[in-house]
CSV table of N, CA, C and O in Angstrom, one decimal:
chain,number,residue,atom,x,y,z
E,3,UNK,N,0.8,-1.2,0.0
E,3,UNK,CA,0.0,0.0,0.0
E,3,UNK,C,0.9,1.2,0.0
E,3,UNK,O,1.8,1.4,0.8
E,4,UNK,N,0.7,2.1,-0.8
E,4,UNK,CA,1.5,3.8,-0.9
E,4,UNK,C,0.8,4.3,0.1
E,4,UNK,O,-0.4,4.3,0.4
E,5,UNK,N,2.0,4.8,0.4
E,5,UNK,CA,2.0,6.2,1.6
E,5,UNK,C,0.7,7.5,0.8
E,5,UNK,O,0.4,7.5,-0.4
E,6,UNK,N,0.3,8.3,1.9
E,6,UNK,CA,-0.5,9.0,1.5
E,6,UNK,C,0.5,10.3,1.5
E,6,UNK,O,1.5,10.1,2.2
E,7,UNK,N,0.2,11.7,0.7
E,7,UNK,CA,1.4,12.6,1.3
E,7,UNK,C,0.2,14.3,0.9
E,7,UNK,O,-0.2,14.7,-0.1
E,8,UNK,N,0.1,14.6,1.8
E,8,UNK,CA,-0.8,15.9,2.3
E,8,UNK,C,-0.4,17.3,2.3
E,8,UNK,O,-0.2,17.8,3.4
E,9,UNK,N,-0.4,18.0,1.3
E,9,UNK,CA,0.1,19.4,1.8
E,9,UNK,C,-1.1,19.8,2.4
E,9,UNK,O,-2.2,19.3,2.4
E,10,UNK,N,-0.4,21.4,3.2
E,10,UNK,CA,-1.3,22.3,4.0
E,10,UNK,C,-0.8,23.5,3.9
E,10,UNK,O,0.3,23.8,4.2
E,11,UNK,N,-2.1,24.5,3.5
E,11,UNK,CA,-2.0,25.7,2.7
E,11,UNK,C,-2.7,26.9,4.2
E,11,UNK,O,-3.7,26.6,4.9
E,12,UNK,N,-2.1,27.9,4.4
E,12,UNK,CA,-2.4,28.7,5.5
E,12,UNK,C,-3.4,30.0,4.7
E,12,UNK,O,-2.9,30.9,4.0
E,13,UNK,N,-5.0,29.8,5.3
E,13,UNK,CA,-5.4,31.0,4.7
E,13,UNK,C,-6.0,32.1,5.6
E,13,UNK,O,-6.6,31.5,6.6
E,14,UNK,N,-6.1,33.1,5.7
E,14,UNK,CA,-6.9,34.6,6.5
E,14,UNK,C,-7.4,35.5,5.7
E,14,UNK,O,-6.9,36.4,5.0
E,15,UNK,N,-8.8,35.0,6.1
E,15,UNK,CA,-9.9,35.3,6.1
E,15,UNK,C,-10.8,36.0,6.7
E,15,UNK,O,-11.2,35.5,7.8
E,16,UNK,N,-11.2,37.0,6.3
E,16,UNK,CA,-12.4,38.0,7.3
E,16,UNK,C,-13.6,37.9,7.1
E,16,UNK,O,-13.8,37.4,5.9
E,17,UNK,N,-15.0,38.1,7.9
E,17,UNK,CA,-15.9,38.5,7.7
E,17,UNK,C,-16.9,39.8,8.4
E,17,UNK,O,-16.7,39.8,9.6
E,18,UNK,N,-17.4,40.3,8.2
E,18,UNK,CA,-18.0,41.3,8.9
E,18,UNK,C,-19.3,40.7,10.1
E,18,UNK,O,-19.7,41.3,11.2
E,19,UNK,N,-19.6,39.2,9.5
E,19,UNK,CA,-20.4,38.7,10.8
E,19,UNK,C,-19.9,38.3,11.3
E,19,UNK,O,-19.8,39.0,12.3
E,20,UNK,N,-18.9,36.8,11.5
E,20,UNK,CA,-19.0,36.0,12.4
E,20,UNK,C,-17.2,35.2,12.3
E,20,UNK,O,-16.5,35.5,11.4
E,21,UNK,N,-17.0,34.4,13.1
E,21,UNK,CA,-15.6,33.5,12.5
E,21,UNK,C,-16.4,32.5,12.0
E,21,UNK,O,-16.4,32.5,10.8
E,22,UNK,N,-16.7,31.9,12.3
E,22,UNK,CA,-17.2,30.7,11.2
E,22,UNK,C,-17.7,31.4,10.1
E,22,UNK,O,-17.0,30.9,9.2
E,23,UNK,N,-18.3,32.3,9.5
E,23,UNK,CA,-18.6,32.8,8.2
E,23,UNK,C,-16.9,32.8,7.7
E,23,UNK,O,-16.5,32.3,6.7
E,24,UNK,N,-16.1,33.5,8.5
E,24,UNK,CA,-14.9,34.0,8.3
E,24,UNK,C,-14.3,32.4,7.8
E,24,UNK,O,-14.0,32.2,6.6
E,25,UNK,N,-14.2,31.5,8.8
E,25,UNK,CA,-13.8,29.9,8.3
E,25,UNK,C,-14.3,29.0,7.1
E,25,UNK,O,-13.7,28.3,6.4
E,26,UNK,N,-15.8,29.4,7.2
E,26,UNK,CA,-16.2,28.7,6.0
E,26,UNK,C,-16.1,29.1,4.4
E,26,UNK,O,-16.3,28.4,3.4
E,27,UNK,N,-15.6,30.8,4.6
E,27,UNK,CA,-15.3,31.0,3.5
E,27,UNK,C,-13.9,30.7,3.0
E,27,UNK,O,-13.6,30.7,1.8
E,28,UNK,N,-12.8,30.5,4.1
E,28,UNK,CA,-11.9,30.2,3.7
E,28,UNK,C,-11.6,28.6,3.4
E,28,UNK,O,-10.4,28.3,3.2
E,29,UNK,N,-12.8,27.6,3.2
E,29,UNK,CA,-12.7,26.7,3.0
E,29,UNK,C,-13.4,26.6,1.3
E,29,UNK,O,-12.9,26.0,0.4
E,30,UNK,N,-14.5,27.4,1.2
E,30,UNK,CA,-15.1,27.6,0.0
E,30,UNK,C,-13.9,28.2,-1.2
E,30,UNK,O,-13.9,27.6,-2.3
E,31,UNK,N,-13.0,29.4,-0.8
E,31,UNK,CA,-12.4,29.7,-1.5
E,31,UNK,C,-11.6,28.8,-2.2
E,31,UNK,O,-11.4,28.8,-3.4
E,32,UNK,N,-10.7,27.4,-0.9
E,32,UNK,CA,-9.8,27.1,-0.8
E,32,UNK,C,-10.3,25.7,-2.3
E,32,UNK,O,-9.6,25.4,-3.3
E,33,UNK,N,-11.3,25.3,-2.0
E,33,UNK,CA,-12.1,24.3,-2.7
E,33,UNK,C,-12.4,24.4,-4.0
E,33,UNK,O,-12.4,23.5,-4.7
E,34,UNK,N,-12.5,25.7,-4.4
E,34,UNK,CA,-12.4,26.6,-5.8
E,34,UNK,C,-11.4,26.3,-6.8
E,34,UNK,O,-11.6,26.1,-8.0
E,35,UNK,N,-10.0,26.4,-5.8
E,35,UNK,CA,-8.7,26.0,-6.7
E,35,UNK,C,-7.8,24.6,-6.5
E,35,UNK,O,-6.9,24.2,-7.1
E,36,UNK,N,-8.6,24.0,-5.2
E,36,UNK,CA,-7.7,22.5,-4.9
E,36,UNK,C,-8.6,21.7,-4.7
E,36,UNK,O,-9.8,21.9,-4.3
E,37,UNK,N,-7.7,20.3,-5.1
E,37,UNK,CA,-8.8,19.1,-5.2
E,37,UNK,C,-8.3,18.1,-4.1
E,37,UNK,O,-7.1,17.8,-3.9
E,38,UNK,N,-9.7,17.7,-3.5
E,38,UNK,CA,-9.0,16.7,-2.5
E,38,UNK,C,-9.0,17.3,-1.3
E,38,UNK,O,-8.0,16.9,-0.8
E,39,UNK,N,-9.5,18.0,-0.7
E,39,UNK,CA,-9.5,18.4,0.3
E,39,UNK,C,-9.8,17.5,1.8
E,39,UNK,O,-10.5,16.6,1.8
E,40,UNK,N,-9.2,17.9,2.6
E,40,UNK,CA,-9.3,16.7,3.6
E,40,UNK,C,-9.6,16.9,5.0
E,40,UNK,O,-10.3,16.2,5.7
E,41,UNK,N,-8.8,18.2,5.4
E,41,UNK,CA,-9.0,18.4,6.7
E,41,UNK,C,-8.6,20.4,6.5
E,41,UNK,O,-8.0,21.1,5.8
E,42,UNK,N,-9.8,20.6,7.9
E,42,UNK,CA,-9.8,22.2,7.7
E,42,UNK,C,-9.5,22.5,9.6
E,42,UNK,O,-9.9,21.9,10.6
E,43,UNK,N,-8.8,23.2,9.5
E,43,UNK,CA,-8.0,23.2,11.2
E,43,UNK,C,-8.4,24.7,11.1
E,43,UNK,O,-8.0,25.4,10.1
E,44,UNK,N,-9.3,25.6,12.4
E,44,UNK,CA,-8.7,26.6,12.5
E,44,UNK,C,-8.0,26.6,13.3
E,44,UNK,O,-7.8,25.8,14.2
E,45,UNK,N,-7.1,27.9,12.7
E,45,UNK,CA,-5.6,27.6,14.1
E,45,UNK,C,-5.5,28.8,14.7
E,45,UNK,O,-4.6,28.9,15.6
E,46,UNK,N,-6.4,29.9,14.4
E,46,UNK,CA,-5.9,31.0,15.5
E,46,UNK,C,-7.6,32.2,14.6
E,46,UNK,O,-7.9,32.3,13.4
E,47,UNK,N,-8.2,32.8,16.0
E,47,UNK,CA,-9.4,33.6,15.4
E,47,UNK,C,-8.6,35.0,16.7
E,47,UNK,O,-8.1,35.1,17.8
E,48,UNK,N,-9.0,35.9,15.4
E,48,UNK,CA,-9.1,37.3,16.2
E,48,UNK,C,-10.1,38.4,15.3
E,48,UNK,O,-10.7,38.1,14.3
E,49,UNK,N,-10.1,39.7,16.0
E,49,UNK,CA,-11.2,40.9,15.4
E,49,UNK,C,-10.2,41.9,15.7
E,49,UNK,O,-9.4,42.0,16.6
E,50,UNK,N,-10.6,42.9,14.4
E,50,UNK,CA,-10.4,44.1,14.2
E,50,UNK,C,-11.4,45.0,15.2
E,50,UNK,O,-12.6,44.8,15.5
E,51,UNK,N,-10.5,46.1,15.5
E,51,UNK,CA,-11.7,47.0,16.2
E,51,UNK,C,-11.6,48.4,15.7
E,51,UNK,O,-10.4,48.6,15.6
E,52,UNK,N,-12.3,49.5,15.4
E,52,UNK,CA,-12.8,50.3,15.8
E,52,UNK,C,-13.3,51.1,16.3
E,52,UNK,O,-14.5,51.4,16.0
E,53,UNK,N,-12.7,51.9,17.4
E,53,UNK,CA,-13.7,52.8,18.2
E,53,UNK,C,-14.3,51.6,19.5
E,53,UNK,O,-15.5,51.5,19.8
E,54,UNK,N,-13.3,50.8,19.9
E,54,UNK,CA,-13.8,49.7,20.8
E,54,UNK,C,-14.9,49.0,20.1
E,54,UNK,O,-15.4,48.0,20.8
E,55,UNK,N,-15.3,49.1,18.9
E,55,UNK,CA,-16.6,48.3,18.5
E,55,UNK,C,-15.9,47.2,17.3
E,55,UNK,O,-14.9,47.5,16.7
E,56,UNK,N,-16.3,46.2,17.2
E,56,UNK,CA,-15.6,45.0,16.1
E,56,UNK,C,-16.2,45.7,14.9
E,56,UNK,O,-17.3,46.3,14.6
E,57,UNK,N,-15.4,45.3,14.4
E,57,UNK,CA,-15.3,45.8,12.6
E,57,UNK,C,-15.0,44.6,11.2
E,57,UNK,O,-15.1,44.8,10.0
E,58,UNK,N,-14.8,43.5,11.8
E,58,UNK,CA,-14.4,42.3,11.4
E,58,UNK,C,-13.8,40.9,12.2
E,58,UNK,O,-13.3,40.9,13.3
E,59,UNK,N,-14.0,40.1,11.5
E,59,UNK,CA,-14.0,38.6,12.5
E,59,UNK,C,-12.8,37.8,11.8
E,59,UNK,O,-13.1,37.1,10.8
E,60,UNK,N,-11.5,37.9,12.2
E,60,UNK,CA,-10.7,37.0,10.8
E,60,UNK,C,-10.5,35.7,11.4
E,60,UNK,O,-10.6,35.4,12.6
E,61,UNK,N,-10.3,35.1,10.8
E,61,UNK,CA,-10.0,33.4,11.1
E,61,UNK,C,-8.6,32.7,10.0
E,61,UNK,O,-8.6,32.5,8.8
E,62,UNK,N,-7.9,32.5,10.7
E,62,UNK,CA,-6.3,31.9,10.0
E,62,UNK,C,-6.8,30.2,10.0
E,62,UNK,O,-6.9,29.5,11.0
E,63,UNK,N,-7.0,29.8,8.8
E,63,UNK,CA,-7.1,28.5,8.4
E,63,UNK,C,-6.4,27.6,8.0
E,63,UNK,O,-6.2,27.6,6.8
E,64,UNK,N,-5.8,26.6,8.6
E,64,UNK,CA,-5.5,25.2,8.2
E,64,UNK,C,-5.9,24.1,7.0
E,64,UNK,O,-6.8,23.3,7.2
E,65,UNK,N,-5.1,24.2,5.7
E,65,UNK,CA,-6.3,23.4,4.5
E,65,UNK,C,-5.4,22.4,4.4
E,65,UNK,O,-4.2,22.7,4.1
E,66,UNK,N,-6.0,21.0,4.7
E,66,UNK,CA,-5.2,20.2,3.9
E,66,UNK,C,-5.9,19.4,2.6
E,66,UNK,O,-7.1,19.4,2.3
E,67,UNK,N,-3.9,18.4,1.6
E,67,UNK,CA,-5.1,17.9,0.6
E,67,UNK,C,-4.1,17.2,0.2
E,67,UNK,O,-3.0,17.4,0.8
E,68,UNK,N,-4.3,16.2,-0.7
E,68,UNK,CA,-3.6,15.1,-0.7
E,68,UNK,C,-2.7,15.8,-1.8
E,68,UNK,O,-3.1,16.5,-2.7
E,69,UNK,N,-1.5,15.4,-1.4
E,69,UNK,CA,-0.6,15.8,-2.6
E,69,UNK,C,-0.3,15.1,-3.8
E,69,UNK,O,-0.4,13.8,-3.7
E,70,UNK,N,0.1,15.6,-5.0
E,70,UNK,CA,-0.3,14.6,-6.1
E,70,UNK,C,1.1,15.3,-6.9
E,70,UNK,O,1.1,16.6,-7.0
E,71,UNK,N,2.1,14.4,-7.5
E,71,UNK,CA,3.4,14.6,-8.5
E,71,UNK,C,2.5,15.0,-9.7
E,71,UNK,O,1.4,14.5,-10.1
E,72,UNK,N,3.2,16.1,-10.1
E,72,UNK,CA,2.9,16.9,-11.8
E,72,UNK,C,2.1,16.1,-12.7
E,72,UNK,O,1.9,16.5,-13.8
């Protein structure tokens, strides 16, 4: 049986609602241009602020996918 071999791509992402909007778009995006997708890790959520008020929700994403030779 062959080894399986996985890259993982780091994406940040904002949304004006929520971090999961913020996550799930970074998975939709990510899906758009790679095939095989496997595992979605967030690995770190923060917000922009404003005048003390939130202005944005970003979320730093984890994408993996099976890696595949040329």
């Amino acid at each position: 049986m062959a080894e399986n071999v996985y890259k993982v791509v780091e994406l940040v992402v904002t949304s004006e609602e929520s971090w999961e909007k913020a996550a799930a778009a970074a998975v939709t995006r990510a899906a758009a241009s790679l095939r095989d997708l496997r595992i979605a890790e967030v690995k770190e959520l923060d917000m922009q602020l404003d005048n003390g008020q939130v202005v944005t929700y970003r979320a730093k994403v984890a994408v993996s996918f099976k890696y595949e030779d040329g």
